[in-house]
């Protein structure tokens, strides 16, 4: 019994180990700086809120998340329905092909993307958009290309978990595939949708790797994300502002996920 208690305690501590660096970050956010560990209260938070760069990065990050997550959910759900109905409700080869970009390393993707969608590419010469707009479209397309396969798989698994009799009864009543997908299947996939949103948001934070390799530390104004702000203060060893900005962003994202969860729970209960 003692051994089981020790093992259980060790697993509990290991599962909550992520709270230690988060607590250290919160502690650093109320200190003046790394060299002078004097209590500063909310001064760092006030300085962050007044910073135009923080507001720019915060707004750009939320806007990019909103556009990228919405497009990924819509395209992934449409692809899942297409595969579900045209492959006789089985996972087809197309699902596996769409998953390939997830396993490709970033260092191998970025050079290829520069050739395909760079300033001298055929698309750039044909469409002739503004440079900043094209760079935004390039990064958004890269995000969609990497994440749509996983979202498609999540929705496809969710569709297969619904009782076939539900679809058969709707089909007998004369409902089309589009009506079944929107009016019947989608409300029953609220849990899958929430998990997909969390997955997409996590990968949205990781898109900074591609952005950094494509456009460097100082990207165009529409692509200046919260990670750029944090990274710039990290190079300056200004951990107080860095931690305060990270804590504010984590607080807002937690609130957004809570609101989305409550909304999807109400839709599912209805």
PDB file of C-alpha atoms in Angstrom:
ATOM      1  CA  UNK A   1       0.000   0.000   0.000  1.00  0.00           C
ATOM      2  CA  UNK A   2       2.868   2.377   0.811  1.00  0.00           C
ATOM      3  CA  UNK A   3       4.469   1.624  -2.551  1.00  0.00           C
ATOM      4  CA  UNK A   4       1.180   2.288  -4.344  1.00  0.00           C
ATOM      5  CA  UNK A   5       0.774   5.603  -2.502  1.00  0.00           C
ATOM      6  CA  UNK A   6       4.316   6.628  -3.467  1.00  0.00           C
ATOM      7  CA  UNK A   7       3.754   5.690  -7.098  1.00  0.00           C
ATOM      8  CA  UNK A   8       0.454   7.574  -7.129  1.00  0.00           C
ATOM      9  CA  UNK A   9       2.061  10.656  -5.575  1.00  0.00           C
ATOM     10  CA  UNK A  10       4.895  10.530  -8.110  1.00  0.00           C
ATOM     11  CA  UNK A  11       2.430  10.351 -11.011  1.00  0.00           C
ATOM     12  CA  UNK A  12       0.379  13.215  -9.551  1.00  0.00           C
ATOM     13  CA  UNK A  13       3.474  15.426  -9.234  1.00  0.00           C
ATOM     14  CA  UNK A  14       4.651  14.473 -12.714  1.00  0.00           C
ATOM     15  CA  UNK A  15       1.259  15.270 -14.250  1.00  0.00           C
ATOM     16  CA  UNK A  16       1.268  18.717 -12.626  1.00  0.00           C
ATOM     17  CA  UNK A  17       4.932  19.508 -13.277  1.00  0.00           C
ATOM     18  CA  UNK A  18       3.958  22.080 -15.912  1.00  0.00           C
ATOM     19  CA  UNK A  19       2.635  24.293 -13.107  1.00  0.00           C
ATOM     20  CA  UNK A  20       6.183  24.891 -11.833  1.00  0.00           C
ATOM     21  CA  UNK A  21       7.485  26.897 -14.838  1.00  0.00           C
ATOM     22  CA  UNK A  22       4.126  28.659 -15.110  1.00  0.00           C
ATOM     23  CA  UNK A  23       4.369  29.704 -11.469  1.00  0.00           C
ATOM     24  CA  UNK A  24       7.945  30.884 -12.021  1.00  0.00           C
ATOM     25  CA  UNK A  25       6.756  32.968 -14.967  1.00  0.00           C
ATOM     26  CA  UNK A  26       4.021  34.562 -12.842  1.00  0.00           C
ATOM     27  CA  UNK A  27       6.587  35.335 -10.150  1.00  0.00           C
ATOM     28  CA  UNK A  28       8.930  36.929 -12.705  1.00  0.00           C
ATOM     29  CA  UNK A  29       6.091  39.081 -14.055  1.00  0.00           C
ATOM     30  CA  UNK A  30       5.887  41.034 -10.785  1.00  0.00           C
ATOM     31  CA  UNK A  31       9.663  41.577 -10.467  1.00  0.00           C
ATOM     32  CA  UNK A  32      11.556  44.537 -11.905  1.00  0.00           C
ATOM     33  CA  UNK A  33      14.046  42.508 -14.005  1.00  0.00           C
ATOM     34  CA  UNK A  34      16.332  39.492 -13.881  1.00  0.00           C
ATOM     35  CA  UNK A  35      19.201  41.433 -12.265  1.00  0.00           C
ATOM     36  CA  UNK A  36      17.110  43.384  -9.766  1.00  0.00           C
ATOM     37  CA  UNK A  37      14.629  41.001  -8.165  1.00  0.00           C
ATOM     38  CA  UNK A  38      12.624  43.731  -6.442  1.00  0.00           C
ATOM     39  CA  UNK A  39       8.869  43.470  -6.223  1.00  0.00           C
ATOM     40  CA  UNK A  40       7.291  45.682  -8.885  1.00  0.00           C
ATOM     41  CA  UNK A  41       3.634  44.792  -8.433  1.00  0.00           C
ATOM     42  CA  UNK A  42       1.583  45.425 -11.547  1.00  0.00           C
ATOM     43  CA  UNK A  43       4.042  47.862 -13.122  1.00  0.00           C
ATOM     44  CA  UNK A  44       5.137  45.318 -15.734  1.00  0.00           C
ATOM     45  CA  UNK A  45       1.531  44.591 -16.666  1.00  0.00           C
ATOM     46  CA  UNK A  46       0.809  48.304 -17.002  1.00  0.00           C
ATOM     47  CA  UNK A  47       3.893  48.765 -19.194  1.00  0.00           C
ATOM     48  CA  UNK A  48       2.880  45.831 -21.377  1.00  0.00           C
ATOM     49  CA  UNK A  49      -0.657  47.137 -21.822  1.00  0.00           C
ATOM     50  CA  UNK A  50       0.695  50.547 -22.858  1.00  0.00           C
ATOM     51  CA  UNK A  51       3.163  49.055 -25.347  1.00  0.00           C
ATOM     52  CA  UNK A  52       2.088  49.548 -28.975  1.00  0.00           C
ATOM     53  CA  UNK A  53       4.148  46.517 -30.000  1.00  0.00           C
ATOM     54  CA  UNK A  54       2.350  44.273 -27.515  1.00  0.00           C
ATOM     55  CA  UNK A  55      -1.054  45.503 -28.691  1.00  0.00           C
ATOM     56  CA  UNK A  56      -0.001  44.986 -32.305  1.00  0.00           C
ATOM     57  CA  UNK A  57       1.273  41.454 -31.682  1.00  0.00           C
ATOM     58  CA  UNK A  58      -1.706  40.560 -29.491  1.00  0.00           C
ATOM     59  CA  UNK A  59      -4.249  41.774 -32.051  1.00  0.00           C
ATOM     60  CA  UNK A  60      -2.438  40.158 -35.003  1.00  0.00           C
ATOM     61  CA  UNK A  61      -2.209  36.838 -33.154  1.00  0.00           C
ATOM     62  CA  UNK A  62      -5.920  36.775 -32.314  1.00  0.00           C
ATOM     63  CA  UNK A  63      -6.883  37.780 -35.859  1.00  0.00           C
ATOM     64  CA  UNK A  64      -4.644  35.124 -37.381  1.00  0.00           C
ATOM     65  CA  UNK A  65      -6.060  32.515 -34.991  1.00  0.00           C
ATOM     66  CA  UNK A  66      -9.639  33.477 -35.846  1.00  0.00           C
ATOM     67  CA  UNK A  67      -9.088  33.291 -39.617  1.00  0.00           C
ATOM     68  CA  UNK A  68      -6.860  30.200 -39.589  1.00  0.00           C
ATOM     69  CA  UNK A  69      -8.974  28.194 -37.127  1.00  0.00           C
ATOM     70  CA  UNK A  70     -12.245  29.062 -38.871  1.00  0.00           C
ATOM     71  CA  UNK A  71     -10.919  28.110 -42.318  1.00  0.00           C
ATOM     72  CA  UNK A  72      -9.357  24.908 -40.989  1.00  0.00           C
ATOM     73  CA  UNK A  73     -12.612  23.845 -39.323  1.00  0.00           C
ATOM     74  CA  UNK A  74     -14.746  24.589 -42.379  1.00  0.00           C
ATOM     75  CA  UNK A  75     -12.406  22.946 -44.910  1.00  0.00           C
ATOM     76  CA  UNK A  76     -11.694  19.981 -42.629  1.00  0.00           C
ATOM     77  CA  UNK A  77     -15.400  19.385 -41.978  1.00  0.00           C
ATOM     78  CA  UNK A  78     -16.259  19.622 -45.691  1.00  0.00           C
ATOM     79  CA  UNK A  79     -13.477  17.195 -46.613  1.00  0.00           C
ATOM     80  CA  UNK A  80     -14.540  14.791 -43.862  1.00  0.00           C
ATOM     81  CA  UNK A  81     -18.126  14.762 -45.123  1.00  0.00           C
ATOM     82  CA  UNK A  82     -17.009  14.280 -48.723  1.00  0.00           C
ATOM     83  CA  UNK A  83     -14.782  11.347 -47.772  1.00  0.00           C
ATOM     84  CA  UNK A  84     -17.391   9.918 -45.396  1.00  0.00           C
ATOM     85  CA  UNK A  85     -20.163   9.752 -47.987  1.00  0.00           C
ATOM     86  CA  UNK A  86     -18.066   8.880 -51.058  1.00  0.00           C
ATOM     87  CA  UNK A  87     -15.944   6.164 -49.454  1.00  0.00           C
ATOM     88  CA  UNK A  88     -18.928   4.356 -47.944  1.00  0.00           C
ATOM     89  CA  UNK A  89     -18.222   5.691 -44.452  1.00  0.00           C
ATOM     90  CA  UNK A  90     -14.620   4.427 -44.321  1.00  0.00           C
ATOM     91  CA  UNK A  91     -11.259   6.167 -44.018  1.00  0.00           C
ATOM     92  CA  UNK A  92      -9.886   6.466 -47.540  1.00  0.00           C
ATOM     93  CA  UNK A  93      -6.386   6.969 -48.933  1.00  0.00           C
ATOM     94  CA  UNK A  94      -7.055  10.696 -49.248  1.00  0.00           C
ATOM     95  CA  UNK A  95      -7.209  10.993 -45.459  1.00  0.00           C
ATOM     96  CA  UNK A  96      -3.737   9.483 -45.150  1.00  0.00           C
ATOM     97  CA  UNK A  97      -2.353  11.735 -47.899  1.00  0.00           C
ATOM     98  CA  UNK A  98      -3.645  14.826 -46.113  1.00  0.00           C
ATOM     99  CA  UNK A  99      -1.774  13.765 -42.964  1.00  0.00           C
ATOM    100  CA  UNK A 100       1.648  13.771 -44.653  1.00  0.00           C
ATOM    101  CA  UNK A 101       2.417  17.494 -44.020  1.00  0.00           C
ATOM    102  CA  UNK A 102       2.199  16.914 -40.252  1.00  0.00           C
ATOM    103  CA  UNK A 103       5.247  14.662 -40.325  1.00  0.00           C
ATOM    104  CA  UNK A 104       7.421  16.905 -42.500  1.00  0.00           C
ATOM    105  CA  UNK A 105      10.081  18.900 -40.600  1.00  0.00           C
ATOM    106  CA  UNK A 106       9.838  22.678 -40.661  1.00  0.00           C
ATOM    107  CA  UNK A 107      13.387  23.057 -41.979  1.00  0.00           C
ATOM    108  CA  UNK A 108      12.399  21.052 -45.061  1.00  0.00           C
ATOM    109  CA  UNK A 109       9.081  22.815 -45.650  1.00  0.00           C
ATOM    110  CA  UNK A 110      10.250  26.438 -45.508  1.00  0.00           C
ATOM    111  CA  UNK A 111      12.745  26.311 -48.435  1.00  0.00           C
ATOM    112  CA  UNK A 112      10.127  24.589 -50.592  1.00  0.00           C
ATOM    113  CA  UNK A 113       7.541  27.197 -49.627  1.00  0.00           C
ATOM    114  CA  UNK A 114       9.938  30.004 -50.538  1.00  0.00           C
ATOM    115  CA  UNK A 115      10.304  28.547 -54.024  1.00  0.00           C
ATOM    116  CA  UNK A 116       6.565  27.931 -54.488  1.00  0.00           C
ATOM    117  CA  UNK A 117       5.221  31.194 -53.056  1.00  0.00           C
ATOM    118  CA  UNK A 118       8.227  33.518 -52.872  1.00  0.00           C
ATOM    119  CA  UNK A 119       8.570  36.923 -54.484  1.00  0.00           C
ATOM    120  CA  UNK A 120       9.770  35.450 -57.788  1.00  0.00           C
ATOM    121  CA  UNK A 121       7.196  32.648 -57.949  1.00  0.00           C
ATOM    122  CA  UNK A 122       4.677  32.268 -60.758  1.00  0.00           C
ATOM    123  CA  UNK A 123       1.760  33.018 -58.413  1.00  0.00           C
ATOM    124  CA  UNK A 124       3.352  36.233 -57.196  1.00  0.00           C
ATOM    125  CA  UNK A 125       4.058  37.434 -60.738  1.00  0.00           C
ATOM    126  CA  UNK A 126       0.535  36.522 -61.881  1.00  0.00           C
ATOM    127  CA  UNK A 127      -1.540  37.922 -59.003  1.00  0.00           C
ATOM    128  CA  UNK A 128       0.777  40.874 -58.199  1.00  0.00           C
ATOM    129  CA  UNK A 129      -0.528  41.498 -54.665  1.00  0.00           C
ATOM    130  CA  UNK A 130       1.011  43.782 -52.078  1.00  0.00           C
ATOM    131  CA  UNK A 131       4.119  42.296 -50.484  1.00  0.00           C
ATOM    132  CA  UNK A 132       2.730  42.312 -46.929  1.00  0.00           C
ATOM    133  CA  UNK A 133      -0.590  40.804 -48.039  1.00  0.00           C
ATOM    134  CA  UNK A 134       1.154  38.078 -50.003  1.00  0.00           C
ATOM    135  CA  UNK A 135       3.352  37.152 -47.039  1.00  0.00           C
ATOM    136  CA  UNK A 136       0.244  36.900 -44.856  1.00  0.00           C
ATOM    137  CA  UNK A 137      -1.448  34.653 -47.431  1.00  0.00           C
ATOM    138  CA  UNK A 138       1.719  32.553 -47.691  1.00  0.00           C
ATOM    139  CA  UNK A 139       1.866  31.908 -43.950  1.00  0.00           C
ATOM    140  CA  UNK A 140      -1.893  31.262 -43.742  1.00  0.00           C
ATOM    141  CA  UNK A 141      -1.719  28.784 -46.630  1.00  0.00           C
ATOM    142  CA  UNK A 142       1.190  27.011 -44.958  1.00  0.00           C
ATOM    143  CA  UNK A 143      -0.801  26.733 -41.736  1.00  0.00           C
ATOM    144  CA  UNK A 144      -3.833  25.322 -43.526  1.00  0.00           C
ATOM    145  CA  UNK A 145      -1.708  22.874 -45.512  1.00  0.00           C
ATOM    146  CA  UNK A 146      -0.158  21.493 -42.322  1.00  0.00           C
ATOM    147  CA  UNK A 147      -3.301  21.230 -40.175  1.00  0.00           C
ATOM    148  CA  UNK A 148      -6.283  20.439 -42.408  1.00  0.00           C
ATOM    149  CA  UNK A 149      -5.348  16.746 -42.546  1.00  0.00           C
ATOM    150  CA  UNK A 150      -5.566  16.333 -38.764  1.00  0.00           C
ATOM    151  CA  UNK A 151      -8.857  18.260 -38.551  1.00  0.00           C
ATOM    152  CA  UNK A 152     -10.269  16.156 -41.376  1.00  0.00           C
ATOM    153  CA  UNK A 153      -9.287  12.978 -39.524  1.00  0.00           C
ATOM    154  CA  UNK A 154     -10.862  14.187 -36.260  1.00  0.00           C
ATOM    155  CA  UNK A 155     -14.183  14.986 -37.934  1.00  0.00           C
ATOM    156  CA  UNK A 156     -14.093  11.737 -39.907  1.00  0.00           C
ATOM    157  CA  UNK A 157     -13.627   9.721 -36.717  1.00  0.00           C
ATOM    158  CA  UNK A 158     -16.444  11.698 -35.112  1.00  0.00           C
ATOM    159  CA  UNK A 159     -18.758  10.971 -38.047  1.00  0.00           C
ATOM    160  CA  UNK A 160     -17.968   7.280 -37.820  1.00  0.00           C
ATOM    161  CA  UNK A 161     -18.863   7.345 -34.128  1.00  0.00           C
ATOM    162  CA  UNK A 162     -22.435   8.425 -34.887  1.00  0.00           C
ATOM    163  CA  UNK A 163     -24.949   5.626 -35.165  1.00  0.00           C
ATOM    164  CA  UNK A 164     -25.583   4.769 -38.856  1.00  0.00           C
ATOM    165  CA  UNK A 165     -29.300   4.526 -38.133  1.00  0.00           C
ATOM    166  CA  UNK A 166     -29.369   8.310 -37.546  1.00  0.00           C
ATOM    167  CA  UNK A 167     -28.145   8.980 -41.086  1.00  0.00           C
ATOM    168  CA  UNK A 168     -30.326   6.244 -42.556  1.00  0.00           C
ATOM    169  CA  UNK A 169     -33.461   7.661 -40.926  1.00  0.00           C
ATOM    170  CA  UNK A 170     -32.658  11.157 -42.200  1.00  0.00           C
ATOM    171  CA  UNK A 171     -32.030   9.827 -45.702  1.00  0.00           C
ATOM    172  CA  UNK A 172     -35.349   7.975 -45.692  1.00  0.00           C
ATOM    173  CA  UNK A 173     -37.087  11.229 -44.727  1.00  0.00           C
ATOM    174  CA  UNK A 174     -35.585  12.849 -47.824  1.00  0.00           C
ATOM    175  CA  UNK A 175     -32.758  14.901 -46.248  1.00  0.00           C
ATOM    176  CA  UNK A 176     -29.784  15.624 -48.480  1.00  0.00           C
ATOM    177  CA  UNK A 177     -26.177  15.004 -47.488  1.00  0.00           C
ATOM    178  CA  UNK A 178     -25.675  18.733 -46.877  1.00  0.00           C
ATOM    179  CA  UNK A 179     -28.722  18.926 -44.602  1.00  0.00           C
ATOM    180  CA  UNK A 180     -27.599  15.842 -42.693  1.00  0.00           C
ATOM    181  CA  UNK A 181     -24.100  17.277 -42.263  1.00  0.00           C
ATOM    182  CA  UNK A 182     -25.192  20.713 -41.048  1.00  0.00           C
ATOM    183  CA  UNK A 183     -28.421  19.985 -39.157  1.00  0.00           C
ATOM    184  CA  UNK A 184     -27.660  16.533 -37.720  1.00  0.00           C
ATOM    185  CA  UNK A 185     -23.962  15.623 -37.750  1.00  0.00           C
ATOM    186  CA  UNK A 186     -22.427  18.979 -36.820  1.00  0.00           C
ATOM    187  CA  UNK A 187     -24.442  19.497 -33.578  1.00  0.00           C
ATOM    188  CA  UNK A 188     -23.432  15.973 -32.523  1.00  0.00           C
ATOM    189  CA  UNK A 189     -19.726  16.740 -33.030  1.00  0.00           C
ATOM    190  CA  UNK A 190     -19.365  19.541 -30.473  1.00  0.00           C
ATOM    191  CA  UNK A 191     -16.758  17.642 -28.438  1.00  0.00           C
ATOM    192  CA  UNK A 192     -14.752  16.882 -31.570  1.00  0.00           C
ATOM    193  CA  UNK A 193     -15.010  20.533 -32.621  1.00  0.00           C
ATOM    194  CA  UNK A 194     -13.706  21.718 -29.253  1.00  0.00           C
ATOM    195  CA  UNK A 195     -10.760  19.311 -29.437  1.00  0.00           C
ATOM    196  CA  UNK A 196     -10.035  20.463 -32.993  1.00  0.00           C
ATOM    197  CA  UNK A 197     -10.065  24.126 -31.888  1.00  0.00           C
ATOM    198  CA  UNK A 198      -7.597  23.382 -29.079  1.00  0.00           C
ATOM    199  CA  UNK A 199      -5.362  21.447 -31.483  1.00  0.00           C
ATOM    200  CA  UNK A 200      -5.448  24.264 -34.039  1.00  0.00           C
ATOM    201  CA  UNK A 201      -4.705  26.897 -31.396  1.00  0.00           C
ATOM    202  CA  UNK A 202      -1.689  24.926 -30.180  1.00  0.00           C
ATOM    203  CA  UNK A 203      -0.363  24.654 -33.706  1.00  0.00           C
ATOM    204  CA  UNK A 204      -1.141  28.334 -34.221  1.00  0.00           C
ATOM    205  CA  UNK A 205       1.464  29.121 -31.562  1.00  0.00           C
ATOM    206  CA  UNK A 206       3.938  26.856 -33.359  1.00  0.00           C
ATOM    207  CA  UNK A 207       3.496  28.677 -36.670  1.00  0.00           C
ATOM    208  CA  UNK A 208       6.003  31.183 -35.290  1.00  0.00           C
ATOM    209  CA  UNK A 209       8.760  28.776 -36.330  1.00  0.00           C
ATOM    210  CA  UNK A 210       7.747  29.027 -39.967  1.00  0.00           C
ATOM    211  CA  UNK A 211       7.210  32.782 -39.673  1.00  0.00           C
ATOM    212  CA  UNK A 212      10.663  33.250 -38.149  1.00  0.00           C
ATOM    213  CA  UNK A 213      12.381  31.152 -40.827  1.00  0.00           C
ATOM    214  CA  UNK A 214      10.477  32.883 -43.625  1.00  0.00           C
ATOM    215  CA  UNK A 215      10.587  36.517 -42.504  1.00  0.00           C
ATOM    216  CA  UNK A 216      13.083  36.765 -39.650  1.00  0.00           C
ATOM    217  CA  UNK A 217      12.815  38.458 -36.271  1.00  0.00           C
ATOM    218  CA  UNK A 218      11.070  41.549 -37.670  1.00  0.00           C
ATOM    219  CA  UNK A 219       8.348  40.389 -40.097  1.00  0.00           C
ATOM    220  CA  UNK A 220       5.843  42.638 -41.909  1.00  0.00           C
ATOM    221  CA  UNK A 221       3.422  44.493 -39.650  1.00  0.00           C
ATOM    222  CA  UNK A 222       0.436  42.097 -40.212  1.00  0.00           C
ATOM    223  CA  UNK A 223       2.658  39.159 -39.201  1.00  0.00           C
ATOM    224  CA  UNK A 224       4.091  40.641 -36.006  1.00  0.00           C
ATOM    225  CA  UNK A 225       2.746  38.123 -33.474  1.00  0.00           C
ATOM    226  CA  UNK A 226       2.873  37.929 -29.700  1.00  0.00           C
ATOM    227  CA  UNK A 227       5.795  35.490 -30.055  1.00  0.00           C
ATOM    228  CA  UNK A 228       7.824  38.217 -31.775  1.00  0.00           C
ATOM    229  CA  UNK A 229       7.211  40.525 -28.827  1.00  0.00           C
ATOM    230  CA  UNK A 230       8.190  37.822 -26.340  1.00  0.00           C
ATOM    231  CA  UNK A 231      11.237  36.768 -28.356  1.00  0.00           C
ATOM    232  CA  UNK A 232      12.503  40.353 -28.672  1.00  0.00           C
ATOM    233  CA  UNK A 233      12.275  40.896 -24.907  1.00  0.00           C
ATOM    234  CA  UNK A 234      13.929  37.531 -24.313  1.00  0.00           C
ATOM    235  CA  UNK A 235      16.991  38.636 -26.308  1.00  0.00           C
ATOM    236  CA  UNK A 236      17.073  41.802 -24.159  1.00  0.00           C
ATOM    237  CA  UNK A 237      16.854  39.680 -20.969  1.00  0.00           C
ATOM    238  CA  UNK A 238      13.796  41.667 -19.947  1.00  0.00           C
ATOM    239  CA  UNK A 239      12.025  38.780 -18.262  1.00  0.00           C
ATOM    240  CA  UNK A 240       9.561  40.945 -16.351  1.00  0.00           C
ATOM    241  CA  UNK A 241       7.829  42.318 -19.453  1.00  0.00           C
ATOM    242  CA  UNK A 242       8.200  38.960 -21.186  1.00  0.00           C
ATOM    243  CA  UNK A 243       6.462  37.106 -18.360  1.00  0.00           C
ATOM    244  CA  UNK A 244       3.762  39.752 -17.979  1.00  0.00           C
ATOM    245  CA  UNK A 245       2.931  39.652 -21.700  1.00  0.00           C
ATOM    246  CA  UNK A 246       2.866  35.837 -21.710  1.00  0.00           C
ATOM    247  CA  UNK A 247       0.623  35.736 -18.633  1.00  0.00           C
ATOM    248  CA  UNK A 248      -1.850  38.202 -20.143  1.00  0.00           C
ATOM    249  CA  UNK A 249      -2.022  36.233 -23.368  1.00  0.00           C
ATOM    250  CA  UNK A 250      -2.472  32.935 -21.484  1.00  0.00           C
ATOM    251  CA  UNK A 251      -5.276  34.495 -19.430  1.00  0.00           C
ATOM    252  CA  UNK A 252      -7.122  35.736 -22.515  1.00  0.00           C
ATOM    253  CA  UNK A 253      -6.729  32.419 -24.360  1.00  0.00           C
ATOM    254  CA  UNK A 254      -8.007  30.515 -21.316  1.00  0.00           C
ATOM    255  CA  UNK A 255     -11.060  32.774 -21.207  1.00  0.00           C
ATOM    256  CA  UNK A 256     -11.697  32.258 -24.918  1.00  0.00           C
ATOM    257  CA  UNK A 257     -11.466  28.471 -24.617  1.00  0.00           C
ATOM    258  CA  UNK A 258     -13.843  28.565 -21.652  1.00  0.00           C
ATOM    259  CA  UNK A 259     -16.386  30.622 -23.620  1.00  0.00           C
ATOM    260  CA  UNK A 260     -16.101  28.278 -26.616  1.00  0.00           C
ATOM    261  CA  UNK A 261     -16.523  25.244 -24.349  1.00  0.00           C
ATOM    262  CA  UNK A 262     -19.640  26.702 -22.717  1.00  0.00           C
ATOM    263  CA  UNK A 263     -21.117  27.594 -26.122  1.00  0.00           C
ATOM    264  CA  UNK A 264     -20.499  24.113 -27.541  1.00  0.00           C
ATOM    265  CA  UNK A 265     -21.872  22.489 -24.384  1.00  0.00           C
ATOM    266  CA  UNK A 266     -25.124  24.429 -24.772  1.00  0.00           C
ATOM    267  CA  UNK A 267     -25.340  23.483 -28.452  1.00  0.00           C
ATOM    268  CA  UNK A 268     -24.750  19.829 -27.623  1.00  0.00           C
ATOM    269  CA  UNK A 269     -27.320  19.816 -24.814  1.00  0.00           C
ATOM    270  CA  UNK A 270     -29.863  21.513 -27.066  1.00  0.00           C
TER     271      UNK A 270
END
